[in-house]
Coordinates of C-alpha atoms and ligand atoms in Angstrom, one line a residue:
M1 CA -5.6 25.9 -9.6
K2 CA -3.8 26.7 -6.3
A3 CA -1.2 25.8 -4.5
V4 CA -1.8 24.3 -0.9
E5 CA 0.6 26.2 2.0
M6 CA 2.0 23.5 3.8
K7 CA 4.6 25.4 5.8
K8 CA 6.1 28.9 5.3
D9 CA 7.5 28.4 1.5
I10 CA 6.5 24.8 1.3
Y11 CA 3.8 24.5 -0.9
W12 CA 1.5 21.5 -2.4
V13 CA 1.5 21.3 -5.6
G14 CA 0.1 17.9 -6.5
A15 CA -2.6 16.7 -8.7
I16 CA -5.7 14.7 -7.1
D17 CA -7.3 11.9 -9.4
W18 CA -10.7 11.4 -7.8
S19 CA -11.8 9.0 -10.8
L20 CA -9.2 6.5 -10.5
R21 CA -10.7 3.5 -9.2
N22 CA -7.4 1.0 -10.3
F23 CA -3.9 1.3 -9.6
H24 CA -2.0 -1.6 -11.4
G25 CA -4.9 -3.5 -10.1
Y26 CA -5.0 -2.2 -6.7
K27 CA -8.9 -1.3 -6.4
T28 CA -9.2 2.8 -5.2
G29 CA -12.2 3.1 -4.2
H30 CA -10.8 6.7 -2.8
G31 CA -9.1 7.6 -5.7
A32 CA -5.3 8.4 -5.5
T33 CA -3.6 11.6 -5.6
Y34 CA 0.0 12.3 -6.5
N35 CA 1.9 14.5 -4.6
A36 CA 4.4 17.4 -5.7
Y37 CA 5.9 19.9 -3.2
L38 CA 7.3 23.3 -4.2
I39 CA 10.3 24.7 -1.7
I40 CA 10.6 28.4 -1.9
D41 CA 14.3 29.2 -0.9
D42 CA 17.5 30.8 -2.9
K43 CA 17.5 27.2 -5.0
I44 CA 13.8 26.8 -6.1
T45 CA 13.0 23.0 -5.8
L46 CA 9.8 20.5 -6.5
I47 CA 10.2 17.3 -4.9
D48 CA 8.4 14.9 -7.2
T49 CA 6.2 15.1 -10.0
V50 CA 2.8 13.2 -11.2
K51 CA 1.3 11.0 -13.5
H52 CA 1.5 11.5 -16.9
G53 CA -1.8 13.2 -18.3
F54 CA -1.8 15.2 -14.9
E55 CA 1.1 18.0 -15.8
E56 CA -1.2 20.4 -16.0
E57 CA -3.1 20.8 -13.1
M58 CA 0.8 20.7 -11.0
L59 CA 2.0 23.7 -13.6
S60 CA -0.9 25.7 -12.5
R61 CA -0.7 24.9 -8.6
I62 CA 3.4 25.8 -9.1
S63 CA 2.4 28.9 -11.3
S64 CA 0.2 30.1 -8.3
V65 CA 3.2 30.4 -6.6
I66 CA 6.4 31.1 -9.1
D67 CA 7.1 30.9 -12.5
P68 CA 7.7 27.3 -13.2
A69 CA 10.8 27.9 -15.1
K70 CA 12.9 29.1 -12.3
I71 CA 12.6 25.9 -10.9
D72 CA 16.4 24.8 -10.2
Y73 CA 16.1 21.5 -8.6
I74 CA 13.6 18.3 -9.3
V75 CA 14.0 15.7 -6.2
S76 CA 12.7 12.5 -7.9
S77 CA 12.2 10.3 -5.2
H78 CA 11.5 7.3 -6.8
V79 CA 11.1 6.7 -10.7
E80 CA 7.4 4.9 -10.4
M81 CA 5.7 7.1 -13.3
D82 CA 3.0 8.2 -10.8
H83 CA 6.0 10.0 -9.4
S84 CA 8.3 10.6 -12.7
G85 CA 5.6 11.0 -15.1
G86 CA 6.0 14.6 -15.1
L87 CA 9.8 15.0 -15.7
P88 CA 9.6 14.9 -19.3
C89 CA 6.9 18.1 -19.3
M90 CA 9.4 19.5 -16.2
S91 CA 12.1 18.9 -18.3
K92 CA 10.8 21.6 -21.0
V93 CA 9.4 23.9 -18.8
A94 CA 12.6 24.3 -16.6
P95 CA 15.3 23.2 -18.7
N96 CA 17.8 24.5 -16.5
A97 CA 16.5 22.1 -13.5
K98 CA 19.0 19.5 -12.1
I99 CA 17.2 16.5 -11.6
I100 CA 18.2 14.6 -8.5
T101 CA 17.8 11.1 -8.3
S102 CA 19.6 8.0 -6.9
F103 CA 23.0 6.5 -7.8
P104 CA 22.9 4.0 -10.1
N105 CA 19.2 2.7 -9.5
G106 CA 16.9 6.5 -9.9
Q107 CA 19.7 6.9 -12.8
K108 CA 19.4 3.5 -14.4
G109 CA 15.6 3.7 -13.9
L110 CA 15.0 6.8 -15.4
T111 CA 17.2 7.3 -18.3
A112 CA 15.3 3.9 -18.7
H113 CA 12.1 5.1 -19.1
Y114 CA 13.0 9.1 -20.1
G115 CA 16.4 8.8 -21.9
N116 CA 19.3 11.9 -20.9
L117 CA 17.9 14.0 -19.1
N118 CA 19.9 16.5 -16.8
Y119 CA 20.3 14.1 -14.4
Q120 CA 22.3 14.8 -10.8
T121 CA 22.8 12.0 -8.9
V122 CA 22.9 11.3 -4.9
K123 CA 23.8 8.7 -2.3
A124 CA 22.8 8.1 0.6
G125 CA 23.7 10.9 3.3
D126 CA 24.4 13.5 0.6
T127 CA 23.0 16.6 1.2
L128 CA 22.1 19.3 -0.9
N129 CA 22.2 23.1 0.3
I130 CA 19.3 25.6 -1.0
G131 CA 20.0 27.9 0.7
K132 CA 18.2 28.8 3.7
G133 CA 17.6 25.2 4.4
N134 CA 19.2 21.9 3.5
L135 CA 18.1 18.6 1.6
S136 CA 19.6 15.3 3.1
F137 CA 18.9 11.9 0.6
V138 CA 17.9 8.5 2.7
T139 CA 17.8 5.9 -0.2
T140 CA 15.1 3.2 1.0
P141 CA 15.9 0.2 -1.7
M142 CA 13.0 -1.7 -2.1
L143 CA 10.8 0.2 -0.3
H144 CA 9.4 -0.4 -2.6
W145 CA 11.5 0.1 -5.8
P146 CA 15.5 0.0 -6.8
D147 CA 15.8 3.4 -6.6
S148 CA 13.1 4.7 -3.9
M149 CA 14.7 7.1 -1.7
V150 CA 13.2 10.3 1.3
T151 CA 14.3 13.6 1.3
Y152 CA 15.3 15.1 5.0
C153 CA 15.1 18.9 5.5
P154 CA 16.4 19.5 8.9
E155 CA 15.8 23.3 9.0
E156 CA 12.1 22.4 9.2
K157 CA 11.9 19.1 10.5
I158 CA 10.3 18.0 7.3
L159 CA 10.4 14.1 6.1
F160 CA 9.4 13.8 2.4
S161 CA 8.4 10.2 2.4
N162 CA 6.6 9.6 -1.3
D163 CA 5.5 5.7 -0.8
A164 CA 6.2 5.4 2.6
F165 CA 3.5 6.4 5.0
G166 CA 0.7 7.5 2.0
Q167 CA -2.4 6.1 1.6
H168 CA -4.7 6.3 -2.0
F169 CA -6.8 8.5 -1.0
C170 CA -8.4 11.8 -2.1
S171 CA -9.9 14.6 -0.2
T172 CA -9.2 18.3 -0.5
E173 CA -8.0 18.3 3.0
R174 CA -3.7 17.7 3.2
F175 CA -3.3 16.8 6.8
D176 CA -4.2 14.4 9.5
S177 CA -5.3 17.0 11.8
E178 CA -8.3 17.4 9.5
I179 CA -9.9 14.3 8.1
D180 CA -11.1 11.4 10.5
L181 CA -8.1 9.4 11.5
P182 CA -9.5 5.5 11.3
L183 CA -9.9 6.1 7.8
V184 CA -6.9 7.5 7.2
L185 CA -5.0 4.6 9.1
W186 CA -7.3 2.0 7.0
E187 CA -6.2 3.7 4.1
A188 CA -2.2 3.8 5.1
K189 CA -2.7 -0.2 6.0
K190 CA -4.6 -0.8 2.6
Y191 CA -1.5 0.6 1.0
F192 CA 1.2 -1.1 3.3
A193 CA -0.6 -4.4 2.6
N194 CA -1.0 -4.3 -1.3
I195 CA 2.1 -2.6 -2.0
L196 CA 4.7 -2.6 0.7
M197 CA 4.0 -5.9 2.4
P198 CA 6.8 -7.8 1.0
Y199 CA 9.3 -5.3 2.2
G200 CA 8.8 -5.8 6.3
K201 CA 12.7 -5.8 6.6
Q202 CA 13.3 -3.3 4.4
A203 CA 10.5 -0.6 6.3
Q204 CA 12.4 -2.1 9.6
G205 CA 15.7 -0.8 7.8
A206 CA 14.5 2.4 6.6
L207 CA 12.6 3.3 10.5
K208 CA 15.5 2.4 11.8
A209 CA 17.4 4.8 9.4
L210 CA 15.0 7.4 10.2
S211 CA 15.0 7.3 14.2
G212 CA 17.6 9.5 14.8
Y213 CA 15.6 12.4 12.9
D214 CA 13.6 14.8 14.5
I215 CA 10.4 14.8 12.6
E216 CA 7.6 17.3 12.8
M217 CA 5.9 16.9 9.5
I218 CA 5.9 14.1 7.0
L219 CA 4.8 15.2 3.6
T220 CA 3.9 11.7 1.8
G221 CA 3.7 11.0 -1.9
H222 CA 0.1 10.1 -1.8
G223 CA -3.2 10.9 0.0
I224 CA -2.6 12.7 3.5
S225 CA 0.4 14.5 5.2
W226 CA 1.2 13.4 9.0
K227 CA 1.7 16.3 11.3
E228 CA -0.8 15.6 14.3
H229 CA -0.5 11.6 14.2
I230 CA 3.4 11.0 13.1
K231 CA 3.9 8.4 16.3
D232 CA 0.6 6.7 15.4
I233 CA 1.5 6.5 11.8
L234 CA 5.3 4.8 13.0
A235 CA 3.8 2.8 15.6
C236 CA 2.0 1.5 12.9
Y237 CA 4.8 0.7 10.5
E238 CA 6.7 -1.0 13.3
S239 CA 3.7 -3.3 13.8
W240 CA 3.1 -3.6 10.1
S241 CA 6.7 -4.2 8.9
N242 CA 7.3 -6.8 11.5
Y243 CA 3.9 -8.7 10.4
E244 CA 2.1 -8.6 13.4
V245 CA -1.6 -10.6 13.6
K246 CA -4.2 -9.9 16.1
E247 CA -6.9 -12.9 17.2
R248 CA -8.8 -12.1 14.3
A249 CA -10.0 -14.7 10.9
V250 CA -11.0 -14.3 7.4
V251 CA -13.1 -16.1 5.6
V252 CA -12.2 -16.0 1.8
F253 CA -14.5 -18.5 -0.8
D254 CA -15.6 -18.5 -3.7
S255 CA -19.4 -21.3 -4.5
M256 CA -21.3 -23.0 -7.3
W257 CA -24.2 -23.6 -5.5
H258 CA -24.0 -22.5 -1.7
S259 CA -22.8 -25.4 -0.6
T260 CA -19.3 -23.8 0.2
E261 CA -20.9 -20.7 0.9
I262 CA -22.8 -22.5 3.8
M263 CA -19.5 -23.5 4.9
A264 CA -18.0 -20.6 4.7
K265 CA -20.9 -18.7 7.3
T266 CA -20.8 -22.2 9.7
I267 CA -16.9 -21.3 9.9
T268 CA -17.1 -17.9 10.1
D269 CA -19.8 -18.3 13.1
A270 CA -17.8 -20.2 14.5
F271 CA -14.7 -18.6 15.0
V272 CA -16.9 -15.7 16.6
S273 CA -18.4 -18.3 19.2
R274 CA -14.8 -18.8 20.2
G275 CA -14.2 -15.3 20.6
I276 CA -13.0 -14.4 17.4
P277 CA -13.8 -11.6 15.2
A278 CA -14.3 -13.1 11.7
V279 CA -15.2 -11.4 8.3
F280 CA -16.5 -13.2 5.7
F281 CA -15.5 -12.5 2.0
D282 CA -17.7 -13.7 -0.8
L283 CA -14.9 -14.0 -4.5
K284 CA -16.9 -12.7 -6.5
T285 CA -18.3 -9.7 -5.0
N286 CA -14.9 -8.3 -3.1
E287 CA -11.9 -7.3 -4.0
L288 CA -8.3 -8.3 -3.6
S289 CA -7.1 -5.3 -2.2
D290 CA -9.6 -5.1 0.2
I291 CA -9.6 -9.0 1.3
V292 CA -5.4 -8.6 1.6
T293 CA -6.0 -5.3 3.8
E294 CA -8.4 -7.3 6.3
L295 CA -6.0 -10.3 6.4
F296 CA -2.6 -8.4 6.4
D297 CA -2.8 -8.2 10.7
S298 CA -5.7 -11.3 11.1
K299 CA -3.8 -14.7 12.0
Y300 CA -6.6 -17.1 10.8
L301 CA -7.3 -17.6 7.0
A302 CA -9.9 -19.9 6.0
V303 CA -9.9 -20.5 2.2
G304 CA -13.2 -22.2 0.5
S305 CA -13.6 -23.5 -3.2
P306 CA -15.6 -25.8 -4.9
T307 CA -14.5 -28.1 -7.6
I308 CA -14.6 -27.3 -10.9
N309 CA -13.2 -29.2 -13.9
N310 CA -10.9 -30.9 -11.2
Q311 CA -9.1 -27.6 -10.4
M312 CA -10.4 -24.4 -7.7
M313 CA -12.6 -21.7 -8.9
P314 CA -10.4 -19.2 -10.8
T315 CA -11.6 -16.3 -8.9
V316 CA -10.1 -18.0 -5.8
A317 CA -6.6 -18.9 -7.7
A318 CA -6.7 -15.5 -8.7
F319 CA -6.9 -14.4 -4.8
L320 CA -4.0 -17.5 -4.0
C321 CA -1.9 -16.1 -6.8
Y322 CA -2.3 -12.2 -5.4
L323 CA -1.6 -13.2 -1.8
K324 CA 1.8 -15.3 -2.9
G325 CA 3.2 -12.2 -4.3
L326 CA 3.1 -10.4 -1.4
Q327 CA 4.2 -12.9 0.4
P328 CA 2.3 -12.7 4.2
K329 CA 3.4 -13.7 7.0
N330 CA 2.3 -15.3 10.2
H331 CA -0.9 -16.7 9.1
K332 CA -2.3 -20.1 10.4
A333 CA -4.6 -21.1 7.6
F334 CA -7.0 -24.0 6.1
A335 CA -9.2 -25.0 3.0
F336 CA -12.5 -26.0 2.9
G337 CA -14.9 -26.6 -0.1
S338 CA -18.1 -28.6 -1.4
Y339 CA -18.1 -30.7 -4.6
G340 CA -19.9 -32.7 -6.4
W341 CA -17.6 -35.9 -7.7
G342 CA -13.8 -36.0 -7.6
G343 CA -12.8 -33.1 -5.2
Q344 CA -9.7 -31.7 -6.3
S345 CA -9.9 -28.6 -5.1
V346 CA -9.5 -28.3 -1.3
G347 CA -6.0 -30.3 -1.7
L348 CA -5.2 -27.9 -4.5
V349 CA -6.2 -25.0 -2.4
E350 CA -4.2 -26.5 1.0
E351 CA -1.4 -27.1 -1.2
E352 CA -1.2 -23.5 -2.3
L353 CA -1.3 -22.1 1.3
K354 CA 1.8 -23.8 2.3
A355 CA 3.2 -22.8 -0.8
I356 CA 2.4 -19.2 0.2
G357 CA 4.0 -19.6 4.0
C358 CA 0.5 -20.3 5.8
E359 CA 0.7 -22.8 8.5
I360 CA -1.7 -25.6 8.2
C361 CA -3.7 -25.4 11.4
L362 CA -6.1 -27.4 10.6
E363 CA -7.0 -31.1 8.2
K364 CA -8.6 -29.6 4.9
I365 CA -12.6 -30.0 5.2
R366 CA -14.0 -31.4 2.6
N367 CA -17.8 -32.1 1.8
V368 CA -20.2 -33.7 -0.7
N369 CA -22.9 -32.0 -2.0
V370 CA -24.7 -29.9 0.2
P371 CA -23.6 -30.1 3.8
S372 CA -26.0 -31.6 6.1
E373 CA -26.5 -30.7 9.9
E374 CA -24.1 -32.9 11.5
V375 CA -21.6 -31.9 8.7
L376 CA -21.8 -28.4 10.0
K377 CA -21.9 -29.4 13.6
D378 CA -18.6 -31.5 12.9
I379 CA -17.4 -27.8 11.1
E380 CA -17.9 -26.4 14.7
E381 CA -16.4 -28.5 16.5
K382 CA -13.3 -28.2 14.7
I383 CA -12.9 -25.0 14.3
K384 CA -13.1 -25.2 18.1
S385 CA -10.0 -27.6 18.8
I386 CA -7.7 -25.2 16.4
R387 CA -4.7 -23.6 18.4
Ligands
FEO401 FE1 3.3 5.5 -5.6 FE2 6.1 3.3 -6.3 O1 5.0 5.1 -6.5

C-alpha cells in the first residue's frame, strides 16, 4: 500500500478500518481511520501510529517512501491505543527512534501500556528541531485524555491535531476539498458529541492556545484532514465547545404496546406545529451515538418510557446513563409515558433528567393505557406552552 503525499515531504501513512462498526460503544457507520504522518527531513519523524492489528498496513505505506528503520522520532500525541497500538512494533522496526511523549502523563500512560520504551518527554511549548522544520508541542490535557497533545510545524503551517477536529469516517480521500462538506461536518459533530462533549472547557482552552498560530493545514488523527474549510471546522468547535443549542427538539422513547409511541409522535408533531423542527428516535431501532449527535445542539429533549416491573425500560435507562456521562448542557427537557398500573417510569425519567442537568420545562406527562384523542390534544397544548 502507498503513502499519500499531503504536502511536499509529508505523507499520510495511516490505516483504514473500513469494517469497524463499534468504537468502544460509539457506532461507526462509516468505519474509522487511524491517521499517522511521516515527515521526511534531516530527522525522519512519524507522527502517531495506528491501532494494533494495522501495523503492516502502516509499514507498507511507510516503506513506499523510506526504509522504516530510518525513523528517528515517533511523536505519540495520545496514549489511547487507536494511536499508540503500533508503538511496540515500531520500536522493533526502528530501534533507534525516540518516542516523543508529554510529561508526565504521556510517559506514565505509555509505560503502563507498553513498558519502558525509548521515551523522550516534552512539555507545553517545547520545540524539537528535525532539520529544516521544527515541531512545537501544545499540550491539550483532557482533550480528551490527561496526556493529549497536538504538534505544530511553523515552517509548514501544519497542525497535527490527533483526536481534535477528526471524525470516524472512512474514505480513500484525505482532504476536505475532495469530499462532501456537510457529511464531514456531521461526522465531526458526531465525534465531538460522543467523545469530546464533557470537555468543552478544555476545547475552549485549546482553541485559545491555538489562536495565535498560522494554520494552513490540520492533519487529523481520524478521518478527513482540513485545508479548505479550516475556518468552518474552527467555527464549529467554537460553537460546540460553548454548548450552543438551536431551536430544535429531540424526542427519544421506547414503547411496549405503542401507547408511549403515539405520545412521542404527538409531541414531535406538536413541536413542528410550533415551528420547532423535531427528530423522532425509537430506542429499539436507533443508535445512542446518533441520537446524542442530534441532541447535542438541540434545545429541547423529550424522553418517554412505559413502566415495566416498576422501572423505566432498560433501553431508556441506557440512553440516560450514556447521556449523563457526556454531561450535556443547555437542554430543556421533560418526561412522558404510558403505563398500565403503578406508572413509576415517568417520574424516574424526570429525576434522571434533573440529575443530568437538564432544566425541566414541562410537568411530566403520564397516561394510563392507550391515550385518547383528548389526552393527545392536551399534550399538543402542553407543548405549545413550553417557554
Ligand atoms: Fe483517537 Fe482518544 O483516541
